[in-house]
PDB file of C-alpha atoms in Angstrom:
ATOM      1  CA  MET A   1     -12.043  11.026 -22.636  1.00  0.00           C
ATOM      2  CA  ILE A   2     -10.216   7.411 -22.604  1.00  0.00           C
ATOM      3  CA  VAL A   3      -6.805   9.148 -21.536  1.00  0.00           C
ATOM      4  CA  ASN A   4      -8.739  10.744 -18.704  1.00  0.00           C
ATOM      5  CA  ILE A   5     -10.153   7.736 -17.220  1.00  0.00           C
ATOM      6  CA  LEU A   6      -6.428   6.293 -17.393  1.00  0.00           C
ATOM      7  CA  LEU A   7      -4.997   9.330 -16.015  1.00  0.00           C
ATOM      8  CA  THR A   8      -6.809   9.191 -13.354  1.00  0.00           C
ATOM      9  CA  LEU A   9      -6.300   5.559 -12.915  1.00  0.00           C
ATOM     10  CA  LEU A  10      -3.502   6.665 -12.970  1.00  0.00           C
ATOM     11  CA  PHE A  11      -2.772   9.055 -10.699  1.00  0.00           C
ATOM     12  CA  GLY A  12      -5.388   6.538  -8.307  1.00  0.00           C
ATOM     13  CA  ALA A  13      -3.374   3.843  -8.255  1.00  0.00           C
ATOM     14  CA  LEU A  14      -0.114   5.848  -7.357  1.00  0.00           C
ATOM     15  CA  VAL A  15      -2.084   7.696  -5.073  1.00  0.00           C
ATOM     16  CA  GLY A  16      -3.172   4.516  -3.347  1.00  0.00           C
ATOM     17  CA  TRP A  17       0.255   3.256  -4.153  1.00  0.00           C
ATOM     18  CA  VAL A  18       2.499   5.875  -2.153  1.00  0.00           C
ATOM     19  CA  ALA A  19      -0.566   5.351   1.266  1.00  0.00           C
ATOM     20  CA  SER A  20       0.006   1.916   1.480  1.00  0.00           C
ATOM     21  CA  ILE A  21       3.928   2.426   1.425  1.00  0.00           C
ATOM     22  CA  ILE A  22       3.198   5.057   4.054  1.00  0.00           C
ATOM     23  CA  MET A  23       0.311   3.197   5.818  1.00  0.00           C
ATOM     24  CA  LYS A  24       2.135  -0.317   6.384  1.00  0.00           C
ATOM     25  CA  ASP A  25      -0.923  -1.891   4.067  1.00  0.00           C
ATOM     26  CA  SER A  26      -1.242  -5.189   2.331  1.00  0.00           C
ATOM     27  CA  ASN A  27      -4.580  -4.869  -0.080  1.00  0.00           C
ATOM     28  CA  SER A  28      -4.826  -5.920  -2.919  1.00  0.00           C
ATOM     29  CA  LEU A  29      -4.369  -3.511  -6.427  1.00  0.00           C
ATOM     30  CA  ILE A  30      -7.368  -2.823  -7.322  1.00  0.00           C
ATOM     31  CA  ILE A  31      -8.668  -2.362  -3.137  1.00  0.00           C
ATOM     32  CA  THR A  32      -5.336   0.526  -3.102  1.00  0.00           C
ATOM     33  CA  ILE A  33      -6.440   1.970  -6.865  1.00  0.00           C
ATOM     34  CA  LEU A  34     -10.040   2.074  -5.701  1.00  0.00           C
ATOM     35  CA  LEU A  35      -9.026   3.456  -2.196  1.00  0.00           C
ATOM     36  CA  GLY A  36      -6.055   6.123  -4.111  1.00  0.00           C
ATOM     37  CA  ILE A  37      -8.743   7.106  -6.296  1.00  0.00           C
ATOM     38  CA  GLY A  38     -11.709   7.445  -3.769  1.00  0.00           C
ATOM     39  CA  GLY A  39      -8.172   9.021  -0.803  1.00  0.00           C
ATOM     40  CA  ALA A  40      -8.664  11.791  -4.512  1.00  0.00           C
ATOM     41  CA  PHE A  41     -11.384  12.679  -4.049  1.00  0.00           C
ATOM     42  CA  VAL A  42     -11.180  13.527  -0.836  1.00  0.00           C
ATOM     43  CA  GLY A  43      -9.235  14.848  -0.885  1.00  0.00           C
ATOM     44  CA  LYS A  44     -10.612  17.619  -3.199  1.00  0.00           C
ATOM     45  CA  PHE A  45     -13.205  18.192  -0.724  1.00  0.00           C
ATOM     46  CA  ILE A  46     -10.907  18.677   1.874  1.00  0.00           C
ATOM     47  CA  ALA A  47      -9.843  21.539  -0.947  1.00  0.00           C
ATOM     48  CA  THR A  48     -12.571  22.632  -1.054  1.00  0.00           C
ATOM     49  CA  LEU A  49     -13.893  23.095   2.555  1.00  0.00           C
ATOM     50  CA  LEU A  50     -10.139  25.320   2.890  1.00  0.00           C
ATOM     51  CA  ASP A  51     -11.524  27.468   0.135  1.00  0.00           C
ATOM     52  CA  TRP A  52      -8.289  26.471  -1.996  1.00  0.00           C
ATOM     53  CA  SER A  53      -9.506  27.628  -5.981  1.00  0.00           C
ATOM     54  CA  SER A  54      -6.787  26.246  -7.915  1.00  0.00           C
ATOM     55  CA  PHE A  55      -8.359  22.930  -6.685  1.00  0.00           C
ATOM     56  CA  SER A  56     -12.095  24.196  -8.185  1.00  0.00           C
ATOM     57  CA  GLY A  57     -11.334  22.150 -11.628  1.00  0.00           C
ATOM     58  CA  ASP A  58      -9.842  18.747 -12.967  1.00  0.00           C
ATOM     59  CA  PHE A  59      -6.969  16.820 -10.733  1.00  0.00           C
ATOM     60  CA  SER A  60      -3.696  17.759 -11.963  1.00  0.00           C
ATOM     61  CA  PHE A  61      -0.298  16.806 -10.858  1.00  0.00           C
ATOM     62  CA  GLU A  62       0.515  20.097  -8.989  1.00  0.00           C
ATOM     63  CA  ILE A  63       2.647  19.181  -5.238  1.00  0.00           C
ATOM     64  CA  LYS A  64      -0.602  19.904  -3.562  1.00  0.00           C
ATOM     65  CA  THR A  65      -2.944  17.803  -5.091  1.00  0.00           C
ATOM     66  CA  VAL A  66      -0.933  15.488  -4.588  1.00  0.00           C
ATOM     67  CA  LEU A  67      -0.234  15.518  -0.574  1.00  0.00           C
ATOM     68  CA  LEU A  68      -4.122  15.515  -0.045  1.00  0.00           C
ATOM     69  CA  SER A  69      -4.617  13.486  -2.610  1.00  0.00           C
ATOM     70  CA  ILE A  70      -1.895  10.958  -0.546  1.00  0.00           C
ATOM     71  CA  ALA A  71      -3.594  11.944   2.715  1.00  0.00           C
ATOM     72  CA  GLY A  72      -6.784  11.515   1.236  1.00  0.00           C
ATOM     73  CA  ALA A  73      -6.123   8.044   0.988  1.00  0.00           C
ATOM     74  CA  CYS A  74      -4.547   7.864   4.073  1.00  0.00           C
ATOM     75  CA  LEU A  75      -8.260   8.627   5.307  1.00  0.00           C
ATOM     76  CA  LEU A  76      -9.683   6.050   3.938  1.00  0.00           C
ATOM     77  CA  ILE A  77      -7.487   2.918   4.101  1.00  0.00           C
ATOM     78  CA  PHE A  78      -7.523   3.882   8.219  1.00  0.00           C
ATOM     79  CA  LEU A  79     -11.668   3.545   7.764  1.00  0.00           C
ATOM     80  CA  PHE A  80     -10.927   0.857   5.641  1.00  0.00           C
ATOM     81  CA  ARG A  81      -9.635  -0.586   8.375  1.00  0.00           C
ATOM     82  CA  LEU A  82     -11.593  -0.152  11.233  1.00  0.00           C
ATOM     83  CA  LEU A  83     -14.692  -1.275   9.324  1.00  0.00           C
ATOM     84  CA  PHE A  84     -13.011  -4.158   7.976  1.00  0.00           C
ATOM     85  CA  LYS A  85     -10.394  -5.591  10.844  1.00  0.00           C
ATOM     86  CA  LYS A  86      -8.709  -8.990   9.916  1.00  0.00           C
ATOM     87  CA  LYS A  87     -10.065 -11.316  13.400  1.00  0.00           C
TER      88      LYS A  87
END
């Protein structure tokens, strides 16, 4: 169980980091990890809508899992910017 939590945090950090590079974002490490983890869930939701059965289980490091998670994190970064714009 501890290993799954650590792997989820690591995966979220990786996804958030890549998404922050793509989106040219400079949030804190904690926000980046949270957006990355959230992006993984958004990616899983999108995969469910597309009926990709390999997404029905736990997160894995398949390429489509990573790409959809990054896309989900980019979407969350975009929404985060809209909600918390610095003026």
